[in-house]
């Protein structure tokens, strides 16, 4: 575990353990490079000053060994940095399969956190942050300790960005697609959560907290929230009211065929497309297929689905995708 330092707050994310060492590595490589480059510069400037009587005859025009060295060493260093950084990035982007899911929606100028497995919704507005702090209640995003959490982010309007310095985590939330990141908090506590992309007048109002509770505290927090918090929109209702059922079956024993692909167990399924390519169904494919159905059509079906772009709100769209994801998975659809 990294202690808080001059540079950074304490690191409490088990998935980003390499970040601080990488930072120190880059820092020291930079310091050493600075000393070597500037030291040589100063040395040569003094040695070859105009009044120096050093010999200037036959200056070398090339030096293979030197050129190979100054190409090879930086290349190796950059490859180390690339590997080191990518490893943690991938670890955070592809969270463990048993991760608890939280849907994060950025919006001018607050955050909404939906917990599909618990059927609760938390919000982080400036007023709520102040109120919860005053009442001694958990603020902002609330998660249990030592639990993998998968954040699926989207935006209802402009570009926002989730930034939790203590988790060494930063991820943009972007309109019209989902971005995924994850963490596993190793220590209970309250940590800063910023919006770190300028998103308009009250960008600074999107500052909030991540509250990491013990597993028991989290369970009772959820229980309490289930009774009083606003619950997320029900995806099954959106599915029914949008007429999806006219073409798509959702039951396990649906007969093959139909106008559109059967949706039971659709999430994570490998589908062959009319183009011959294969895709794995994920959040972004579902989203694209709802908003722009003819973009990637499953083999055996026609381009007959109308676009739902603009007909569903960001919230409804996400609820619908949560619902589809729950079909046929062991994690039952919420509500
Ligand atoms: Cu949202 Cu800055």
mmCIF file of C-alpha atoms and ligand atoms in Angstrom:
data_model
loop_
_atom_site.group_PDB
_atom_site.id
_atom_site.type_symbol
_atom_site.label_atom_id
_atom_site.label_comp_id
_atom_site.label_asym_id
_atom_site.label_seq_id
_atom_site.Cartn_x
_atom_site.Cartn_y
_atom_site.Cartn_z
ATOM 1 C CA UNK A 1 0.000 0.000 0.000
ATOM 2 C CA UNK A 2 1.327 3.435 -0.871
ATOM 3 C CA UNK A 3 1.434 5.988 1.871
ATOM 4 C CA UNK A 4 0.225 9.496 1.129
ATOM 5 C CA UNK A 5 3.110 11.391 -0.336
ATOM 6 C CA UNK A 6 4.084 14.896 -1.345
ATOM 7 C CA UNK A 7 2.631 14.057 -4.756
ATOM 8 C CA UNK A 8 -0.506 12.038 -4.138
ATOM 9 C CA UNK A 9 -3.064 10.993 -1.531
ATOM 10 C CA UNK A 10 -2.969 7.449 -0.190
ATOM 11 C CA UNK A 11 -3.703 4.796 -2.807
ATOM 12 C CA UNK A 12 -6.607 2.546 -1.808
ATOM 13 C CA UNK A 13 -7.451 0.738 -5.038
ATOM 14 C CA UNK A 14 -6.276 -2.867 -5.314
ATOM 15 C CA UNK A 15 -6.575 -2.701 -9.113
ATOM 16 C CA UNK A 16 -4.212 0.237 -9.451
ATOM 17 C CA UNK A 17 -1.321 -0.859 -7.278
ATOM 18 C CA UNK A 18 1.185 -0.249 -10.054
ATOM 19 C CA UNK A 19 0.243 3.371 -10.664
ATOM 20 C CA UNK A 20 2.321 4.942 -7.909
ATOM 21 C CA UNK A 21 5.435 2.918 -8.674
ATOM 22 C CA UNK A 22 5.004 3.819 -12.333
ATOM 23 C CA UNK A 23 4.691 7.480 -11.416
ATOM 24 C CA UNK A 24 7.903 7.316 -9.360
ATOM 25 C CA UNK A 25 9.662 5.429 -12.171
ATOM 26 C CA UNK A 26 8.700 8.094 -14.741
ATOM 27 C CA UNK A 27 9.641 10.849 -12.320
ATOM 28 C CA UNK A 28 13.131 9.433 -11.740
ATOM 29 C CA UNK A 29 13.699 8.640 -15.405
ATOM 30 C CA UNK A 30 12.811 12.281 -16.116
ATOM 31 C CA UNK A 31 15.111 13.600 -13.385
ATOM 32 C CA UNK A 32 18.025 11.461 -14.608
ATOM 33 C CA UNK A 33 17.384 12.449 -18.243
ATOM 34 C CA UNK A 34 17.268 16.096 -17.241
ATOM 35 C CA UNK A 35 20.599 15.831 -15.436
ATOM 36 C CA UNK A 36 22.268 13.881 -18.266
ATOM 37 C CA UNK A 37 20.978 16.106 -21.087
ATOM 38 C CA UNK A 38 21.444 19.464 -19.357
ATOM 39 C CA UNK A 39 24.751 18.335 -17.801
ATOM 40 C CA UNK A 40 26.134 17.406 -21.242
ATOM 41 C CA UNK A 41 24.838 20.663 -22.681
ATOM 42 C CA UNK A 42 26.525 22.774 -20.045
ATOM 43 C CA UNK A 43 29.739 20.702 -20.270
ATOM 44 C CA UNK A 44 29.907 21.044 -24.072
ATOM 45 C CA UNK A 45 29.025 24.748 -23.989
ATOM 46 C CA UNK A 46 31.941 25.386 -21.651
ATOM 47 C CA UNK A 47 34.355 23.060 -23.427
ATOM 48 C CA UNK A 48 33.652 24.475 -26.895
ATOM 49 C CA UNK A 49 33.245 28.150 -25.912
ATOM 50 C CA UNK A 50 34.709 30.629 -28.452
ATOM 51 C CA UNK A 51 37.803 31.426 -26.374
ATOM 52 C CA UNK A 52 38.628 27.758 -25.729
ATOM 53 C CA UNK A 53 41.739 26.481 -27.528
ATOM 54 C CA UNK A 54 40.377 22.923 -27.840
ATOM 55 C CA UNK A 55 41.087 21.281 -31.223
ATOM 56 C CA UNK A 56 38.251 21.670 -33.736
ATOM 57 C CA UNK A 57 39.902 19.642 -36.519
ATOM 58 C CA UNK A 58 38.159 16.534 -37.961
ATOM 59 C CA UNK A 59 34.856 16.656 -36.099
ATOM 60 C CA UNK A 60 33.106 13.220 -36.273
ATOM 61 C CA UNK A 61 30.265 13.182 -38.836
ATOM 62 C CA UNK A 62 28.567 10.124 -37.431
ATOM 63 C CA UNK A 63 28.923 7.686 -34.567
ATOM 64 C CA UNK A 64 26.936 4.486 -35.000
ATOM 65 C CA UNK A 65 27.379 3.280 -31.416
ATOM 66 C CA UNK A 66 26.181 6.567 -29.981
ATOM 67 C CA UNK A 67 23.153 6.728 -32.295
ATOM 68 C CA UNK A 68 22.110 3.168 -31.517
ATOM 69 C CA UNK A 69 22.473 3.836 -27.793
ATOM 70 C CA UNK A 70 20.355 6.972 -27.719
ATOM 71 C CA UNK A 71 17.664 5.256 -29.776
ATOM 72 C CA UNK A 72 17.664 1.952 -27.944
ATOM 73 C CA UNK A 73 17.671 3.158 -24.332
ATOM 74 C CA UNK A 74 14.659 5.518 -24.708
ATOM 75 C CA UNK A 75 12.826 2.831 -26.709
ATOM 76 C CA UNK A 76 13.315 0.301 -23.927
ATOM 77 C CA UNK A 77 12.252 2.813 -21.264
ATOM 78 C CA UNK A 78 9.125 3.767 -23.236
ATOM 79 C CA UNK A 79 8.225 0.104 -23.738
ATOM 80 C CA UNK A 80 8.530 -0.487 -19.980
ATOM 81 C CA UNK A 81 6.256 2.513 -19.323
ATOM 82 C CA UNK A 82 3.822 1.285 -21.980
ATOM 83 C CA UNK A 83 3.622 -2.221 -20.520
ATOM 84 C CA UNK A 84 3.375 -1.017 -16.933
ATOM 85 C CA UNK A 85 0.664 1.563 -17.685
ATOM 86 C CA UNK A 86 -1.342 -0.693 -19.980
ATOM 87 C CA UNK A 87 -1.367 -3.521 -17.436
ATOM 88 C CA UNK A 88 -3.167 -1.427 -14.804
ATOM 89 C CA UNK A 89 -5.346 0.255 -17.393
ATOM 90 C CA UNK A 90 -6.552 -3.096 -18.679
ATOM 91 C CA UNK A 91 -6.996 -4.415 -15.147
ATOM 92 C CA UNK A 92 -9.303 -1.488 -14.384
ATOM 93 C CA UNK A 93 -11.110 -1.548 -17.733
ATOM 94 C CA UNK A 94 -11.967 -5.251 -17.605
ATOM 95 C CA UNK A 95 -13.131 -5.675 -14.022
ATOM 96 C CA UNK A 96 -13.522 -9.093 -12.469
ATOM 97 C CA UNK A 97 -16.618 -11.015 -13.525
ATOM 98 C CA UNK A 98 -18.120 -11.096 -10.031
ATOM 99 C CA UNK A 99 -17.910 -7.308 -9.765
ATOM 100 C CA UNK A 100 -20.789 -5.341 -8.326
ATOM 101 C CA UNK A 101 -22.170 -3.071 -10.992
ATOM 102 C CA UNK A 102 -22.895 0.623 -10.612
ATOM 103 C CA UNK A 103 -24.303 2.712 -13.443
ATOM 104 C CA UNK A 104 -22.922 6.214 -13.319
ATOM 105 C CA UNK A 105 -24.655 8.960 -15.216
ATOM 106 C CA UNK A 106 -23.111 12.407 -15.483
ATOM 107 C CA UNK A 107 -25.436 15.277 -16.117
ATOM 108 C CA UNK A 108 -25.215 19.066 -15.825
ATOM 109 C CA UNK A 109 -24.381 19.313 -12.919
ATOM 110 C CA UNK A 110 -24.729 16.233 -10.790
ATOM 111 C CA UNK A 111 -24.126 12.498 -10.713
ATOM 112 C CA UNK A 112 -26.614 9.650 -10.566
ATOM 113 C CA UNK A 113 -25.510 6.241 -9.313
ATOM 114 C CA UNK A 114 -27.801 3.307 -10.073
ATOM 115 C CA UNK A 115 -27.242 -0.080 -8.420
ATOM 116 C CA UNK A 116 -29.050 -2.587 -10.676
ATOM 117 C CA UNK A 117 -28.372 -5.506 -8.328
ATOM 118 C CA UNK A 118 -29.880 -3.675 -5.365
ATOM 119 C CA UNK A 119 -32.535 -1.645 -7.167
ATOM 120 C CA UNK A 120 -31.429 1.618 -5.597
ATOM 121 C CA UNK A 121 -30.477 4.995 -6.938
ATOM 122 C CA UNK A 122 -28.194 7.504 -5.257
ATOM 123 C CA UNK A 123 -27.579 11.016 -6.414
ATOM 124 C CA UNK A 124 -24.822 13.485 -5.759
ATOM 125 C CA UNK A 125 -25.971 17.044 -6.069
ATOM 126 C CA UNK A 126 -24.384 19.933 -4.192
ATOM 127 C CA UNK A 127 -27.429 20.126 -1.876
ATOM 128 C CA UNK A 128 -27.463 16.393 -1.156
ATOM 129 C CA UNK A 129 -23.730 16.355 -0.421
ATOM 130 C CA UNK A 130 -24.165 19.107 2.154
ATOM 131 C CA UNK A 131 -27.281 17.518 3.633
ATOM 132 C CA UNK A 132 -25.795 14.027 3.932
ATOM 133 C CA UNK A 133 -22.557 15.358 5.399
ATOM 134 C CA UNK A 134 -24.486 17.358 7.980
ATOM 135 C CA UNK A 135 -26.599 14.344 8.943
ATOM 136 C CA UNK A 136 -23.583 12.056 9.121
ATOM 137 C CA UNK A 137 -24.825 9.868 6.276
ATOM 138 C CA UNK A 138 -22.702 8.403 3.477
ATOM 139 C CA UNK A 139 -22.057 10.921 0.693
ATOM 140 C CA UNK A 140 -21.885 10.445 -3.058
ATOM 141 C CA UNK A 141 -20.974 7.038 -4.462
ATOM 142 C CA UNK A 142 -21.287 4.442 -1.700
ATOM 143 C CA UNK A 143 -19.452 1.135 -2.045
ATOM 144 C CA UNK A 144 -18.387 -1.761 0.181
ATOM 145 C CA UNK A 145 -14.733 -2.355 1.019
ATOM 146 C CA UNK A 146 -12.772 -5.238 -0.591
ATOM 147 C CA UNK A 147 -15.367 -5.640 -3.325
ATOM 148 C CA UNK A 148 -14.772 -5.293 -7.033
ATOM 149 C CA UNK A 149 -16.960 -2.572 -8.434
ATOM 150 C CA UNK A 150 -17.623 -2.123 -12.124
ATOM 151 C CA UNK A 151 -18.594 1.388 -13.127
ATOM 152 C CA UNK A 152 -20.538 1.720 -16.355
ATOM 153 C CA UNK A 153 -20.606 5.405 -17.194
ATOM 154 C CA UNK A 154 -22.686 7.460 -19.552
ATOM 155 C CA UNK A 155 -23.670 11.069 -19.951
ATOM 156 C CA UNK A 156 -27.058 12.646 -20.516
ATOM 157 C CA UNK A 157 -25.630 15.772 -22.091
ATOM 158 C CA UNK A 158 -21.976 16.744 -22.459
ATOM 159 C CA UNK A 159 -18.600 15.234 -21.678
ATOM 160 C CA UNK A 160 -17.964 14.734 -17.954
ATOM 161 C CA UNK A 161 -15.199 12.734 -16.330
ATOM 162 C CA UNK A 162 -15.102 10.664 -13.148
ATOM 163 C CA UNK A 163 -11.923 11.242 -11.202
ATOM 164 C CA UNK A 164 -11.119 9.566 -7.892
ATOM 165 C CA UNK A 165 -7.508 10.429 -7.025
ATOM 166 C CA UNK A 166 -7.298 7.941 -4.129
ATOM 167 C CA UNK A 167 -8.277 5.167 -6.536
ATOM 168 C CA UNK A 168 -5.871 6.467 -9.219
ATOM 169 C CA UNK A 169 -8.926 6.309 -11.434
ATOM 170 C CA UNK A 170 -10.081 8.648 -14.163
ATOM 171 C CA UNK A 171 -12.612 7.893 -16.840
ATOM 172 C CA UNK A 172 -14.621 10.108 -19.157
ATOM 173 C CA UNK A 173 -18.363 9.684 -19.406
ATOM 174 C CA UNK A 174 -19.465 10.471 -22.907
ATOM 175 C CA UNK A 175 -22.866 10.998 -24.548
ATOM 176 C CA UNK A 176 -24.137 8.126 -26.738
ATOM 177 C CA UNK A 177 -21.893 5.368 -25.448
ATOM 178 C CA UNK A 178 -20.830 3.533 -22.305
ATOM 179 C CA UNK A 179 -17.384 3.682 -20.802
ATOM 180 C CA UNK A 180 -16.312 1.047 -18.329
ATOM 181 C CA UNK A 181 -13.841 1.095 -15.493
ATOM 182 C CA UNK A 182 -13.506 -0.553 -12.116
ATOM 183 C CA UNK A 183 -11.850 -0.544 -8.737
ATOM 184 C CA UNK A 184 -11.613 -2.487 -5.523
ATOM 185 C CA UNK A 185 -11.312 -0.245 -2.486
ATOM 186 C CA UNK A 186 -8.954 -1.612 0.138
ATOM 187 C CA UNK A 187 -9.750 0.746 2.984
ATOM 188 C CA UNK A 188 -12.900 2.212 4.478
ATOM 189 C CA UNK A 189 -13.124 5.968 4.345
ATOM 190 C CA UNK A 190 -14.351 8.982 2.451
ATOM 191 C CA UNK A 191 -12.465 10.006 -0.669
ATOM 192 C CA UNK A 192 -12.795 12.838 -3.163
ATOM 193 C CA UNK A 193 -14.722 12.305 -6.381
ATOM 194 C CA UNK A 194 -14.409 15.038 -8.992
ATOM 195 C CA UNK A 195 -15.782 15.828 -12.394
ATOM 196 C CA UNK A 196 -12.545 16.568 -14.146
ATOM 197 C CA UNK A 197 -13.732 17.739 -17.526
ATOM 198 C CA UNK A 198 -14.987 21.284 -17.807
ATOM 199 C CA UNK A 199 -18.708 20.885 -18.456
ATOM 200 C CA UNK A 200 -20.182 24.346 -17.981
ATOM 201 C CA UNK A 201 -21.069 26.906 -15.336
ATOM 202 C CA UNK A 202 -21.424 24.571 -12.386
ATOM 203 C CA UNK A 203 -18.691 22.099 -13.292
ATOM 204 C CA UNK A 204 -17.216 22.683 -9.837
ATOM 205 C CA UNK A 205 -20.578 21.674 -8.339
ATOM 206 C CA UNK A 206 -19.986 18.124 -9.534
ATOM 207 C CA UNK A 207 -17.461 17.543 -6.781
ATOM 208 C CA UNK A 208 -18.603 14.818 -4.420
ATOM 209 C CA UNK A 209 -17.252 11.844 -2.443
ATOM 210 C CA UNK A 210 -16.840 8.103 -2.595
ATOM 211 C CA UNK A 211 -17.806 6.582 0.711
ATOM 212 C CA UNK A 212 -16.267 3.165 1.316
ATOM 213 C CA UNK A 213 -18.162 1.254 4.011
ATOM 214 C CA UNK A 214 -17.542 -2.103 5.651
ATOM 215 C CA UNK A 215 -19.553 -4.909 4.060
ATOM 216 C CA UNK A 216 -21.990 -4.991 6.983
ATOM 217 C CA UNK A 217 -22.462 -1.223 6.964
ATOM 218 C CA UNK A 218 -23.009 -1.315 3.229
ATOM 219 C CA UNK A 219 -25.672 -4.025 3.554
ATOM 220 C CA UNK A 220 -27.633 -2.011 6.091
ATOM 221 C CA UNK A 221 -27.146 1.155 4.039
ATOM 222 C CA UNK A 222 -28.653 -0.620 1.026
ATOM 223 C CA UNK A 223 -31.552 -1.895 3.089
ATOM 224 C CA UNK A 224 -32.313 1.581 4.303
ATOM 225 C CA UNK A 225 -31.898 3.096 0.842
ATOM 226 C CA UNK A 226 -34.272 0.517 -0.634
ATOM 227 C CA UNK A 227 -37.049 1.803 1.577
ATOM 228 C CA UNK A 228 -36.540 5.500 1.017
ATOM 229 C CA UNK A 229 -34.429 6.242 -2.036
ATOM 230 C CA UNK A 230 -35.870 6.902 -5.436
ATOM 231 C CA UNK A 231 -35.652 3.688 -7.417
ATOM 232 C CA UNK A 232 -34.314 3.610 -10.957
ATOM 233 C CA UNK A 233 -36.646 3.384 -13.917
ATOM 234 C CA UNK A 234 -37.722 -0.195 -14.586
ATOM 235 C CA UNK A 235 -36.268 -1.490 -17.859
ATOM 236 C CA UNK A 236 -39.058 -4.057 -18.265
ATOM 237 C CA UNK A 237 -41.579 -1.230 -18.365
ATOM 238 C CA UNK A 238 -39.552 0.587 -21.002
ATOM 239 C CA UNK A 239 -39.343 -2.661 -22.985
ATOM 240 C CA UNK A 240 -43.102 -3.113 -22.863
ATOM 241 C CA UNK A 241 -44.069 0.500 -23.526
ATOM 242 C CA UNK A 242 -41.645 0.847 -26.447
ATOM 243 C CA UNK A 243 -43.179 -2.078 -28.284
ATOM 244 C CA UNK A 244 -39.991 -4.187 -28.282
ATOM 245 C CA UNK A 245 -41.943 -7.344 -27.471
ATOM 246 C CA UNK A 246 -43.663 -7.206 -30.870
ATOM 247 C CA UNK A 247 -40.498 -8.535 -32.523
ATOM 248 C CA UNK A 248 -38.220 -9.786 -29.760
ATOM 249 C CA UNK A 249 -38.980 -12.653 -27.426
ATOM 250 C CA UNK A 250 -37.493 -12.577 -23.954
ATOM 251 C CA UNK A 251 -38.408 -15.984 -22.579
ATOM 252 C CA UNK A 252 -36.052 -18.926 -22.256
ATOM 253 C CA UNK A 253 -38.259 -21.333 -24.202
ATOM 254 C CA UNK A 254 -39.047 -19.055 -27.136
ATOM 255 C CA UNK A 255 -39.212 -20.888 -30.476
ATOM 256 C CA UNK A 256 -36.425 -20.054 -32.928
ATOM 257 C CA UNK A 257 -37.089 -17.498 -35.643
ATOM 258 C CA UNK A 258 -39.116 -14.352 -35.103
ATOM 259 C CA UNK A 259 -38.798 -10.899 -36.624
ATOM 260 C CA UNK A 260 -35.910 -9.865 -34.412
ATOM 261 C CA UNK A 261 -33.324 -11.886 -32.474
ATOM 262 C CA UNK A 262 -34.511 -13.551 -29.249
ATOM 263 C CA UNK A 263 -33.154 -11.635 -26.295
ATOM 264 C CA UNK A 264 -32.969 -14.301 -23.610
ATOM 265 C CA UNK A 265 -29.296 -14.583 -22.629
ATOM 266 C CA UNK A 266 -28.348 -11.983 -25.247
ATOM 267 C CA UNK A 267 -25.681 -10.267 -23.160
ATOM 268 C CA UNK A 268 -22.243 -11.680 -23.807
ATOM 269 C CA UNK A 269 -23.577 -13.799 -26.691
ATOM 270 C CA UNK A 270 -21.479 -14.178 -29.805
ATOM 271 C CA UNK A 271 -23.469 -13.104 -32.852
ATOM 272 C CA UNK A 272 -22.683 -13.524 -36.508
ATOM 273 C CA UNK A 273 -23.538 -10.420 -38.506
ATOM 274 C CA UNK A 274 -24.846 -10.088 -42.052
ATOM 275 C CA UNK A 275 -21.404 -8.739 -42.977
ATOM 276 C CA UNK A 276 -19.839 -12.046 -41.940
ATOM 277 C CA UNK A 277 -18.122 -10.488 -38.930
ATOM 278 C CA UNK A 278 -18.714 -11.742 -35.422
ATOM 279 C CA UNK A 279 -19.340 -9.555 -32.390
ATOM 280 C CA UNK A 280 -19.844 -10.161 -28.707
ATOM 281 C CA UNK A 281 -22.955 -8.425 -27.396
ATOM 282 C CA UNK A 282 -22.004 -5.785 -24.828
ATOM 283 C CA UNK A 283 -23.497 -2.527 -23.566
ATOM 284 C CA UNK A 284 -22.299 -0.507 -26.524
ATOM 285 C CA UNK A 285 -23.582 -3.004 -29.095
ATOM 286 C CA UNK A 286 -27.032 -3.033 -27.457
ATOM 287 C CA UNK A 287 -27.020 0.723 -27.385
ATOM 288 C CA UNK A 288 -26.031 0.991 -31.016
ATOM 289 C CA UNK A 289 -28.651 -1.564 -32.011
ATOM 290 C CA UNK A 290 -31.381 0.427 -30.269
ATOM 291 C CA UNK A 291 -30.322 3.799 -31.617
ATOM 292 C CA UNK A 292 -29.096 2.745 -35.026
ATOM 293 C CA UNK A 293 -30.458 -0.770 -35.644
ATOM 294 C CA UNK A 294 -29.187 -1.145 -39.187
ATOM 295 C CA UNK A 295 -25.546 -0.568 -38.230
ATOM 296 C CA UNK A 296 -24.799 -4.189 -37.307
ATOM 297 C CA UNK A 297 -27.542 -6.667 -38.164
ATOM 298 C CA UNK A 298 -27.468 -10.242 -36.904
ATOM 299 C CA UNK A 299 -27.325 -12.806 -39.683
ATOM 300 C CA UNK A 300 -30.713 -14.162 -40.691
ATOM 301 C CA UNK A 301 -32.607 -10.954 -39.913
ATOM 302 C CA UNK A 302 -33.624 -8.037 -42.064
ATOM 303 C CA UNK A 303 -33.056 -4.280 -41.591
ATOM 304 C CA UNK A 304 -36.597 -3.790 -40.324
ATOM 305 C CA UNK A 305 -36.207 -2.272 -36.876
ATOM 306 C CA UNK A 306 -36.944 1.447 -36.562
ATOM 307 C CA UNK A 307 -34.409 3.641 -34.808
ATOM 308 C CA UNK A 308 -35.131 4.609 -31.227
ATOM 309 C CA UNK A 309 -32.585 7.420 -31.229
ATOM 310 C CA UNK A 310 -34.137 10.416 -29.499
ATOM 311 C CA UNK A 311 -37.228 8.418 -28.502
ATOM 312 C CA UNK A 312 -35.761 7.150 -25.256
ATOM 313 C CA UNK A 313 -34.113 9.328 -22.640
ATOM 314 C CA UNK A 314 -30.609 8.465 -21.504
ATOM 315 C CA UNK A 315 -32.121 7.050 -18.334
ATOM 316 C CA UNK A 316 -34.675 4.888 -20.155
ATOM 317 C CA UNK A 317 -32.041 3.620 -22.535
ATOM 318 C CA UNK A 318 -29.761 2.577 -19.693
ATOM 319 C CA UNK A 319 -32.652 0.968 -17.805
ATOM 320 C CA UNK A 320 -33.551 -0.987 -20.921
ATOM 321 C CA UNK A 321 -29.989 -2.215 -21.336
ATOM 322 C CA UNK A 322 -29.812 -3.210 -17.658
ATOM 323 C CA UNK A 323 -33.012 -5.188 -18.222
ATOM 324 C CA UNK A 324 -31.685 -6.916 -21.354
ATOM 325 C CA UNK A 325 -28.480 -7.725 -19.536
ATOM 326 C CA UNK A 326 -30.418 -9.421 -16.755
ATOM 327 C CA UNK A 327 -32.327 -11.711 -19.138
ATOM 328 C CA UNK A 328 -31.031 -15.213 -18.729
ATOM 329 C CA UNK A 329 -28.121 -14.244 -16.499
ATOM 330 C CA UNK A 330 -27.700 -15.537 -12.981
ATOM 331 C CA UNK A 331 -27.913 -11.955 -11.780
ATOM 332 C CA UNK A 332 -31.634 -11.449 -12.183
ATOM 333 C CA UNK A 333 -32.886 -8.250 -13.706
ATOM 334 C CA UNK A 334 -33.597 -5.657 -11.018
ATOM 335 C CA UNK A 335 -37.078 -5.021 -9.680
HETATM 336 CU CU1 LIG B 1 -19.307 17.526 -15.199
HETATM 337 CU CU2 LIG B 1 -17.357 18.899 -15.197
#
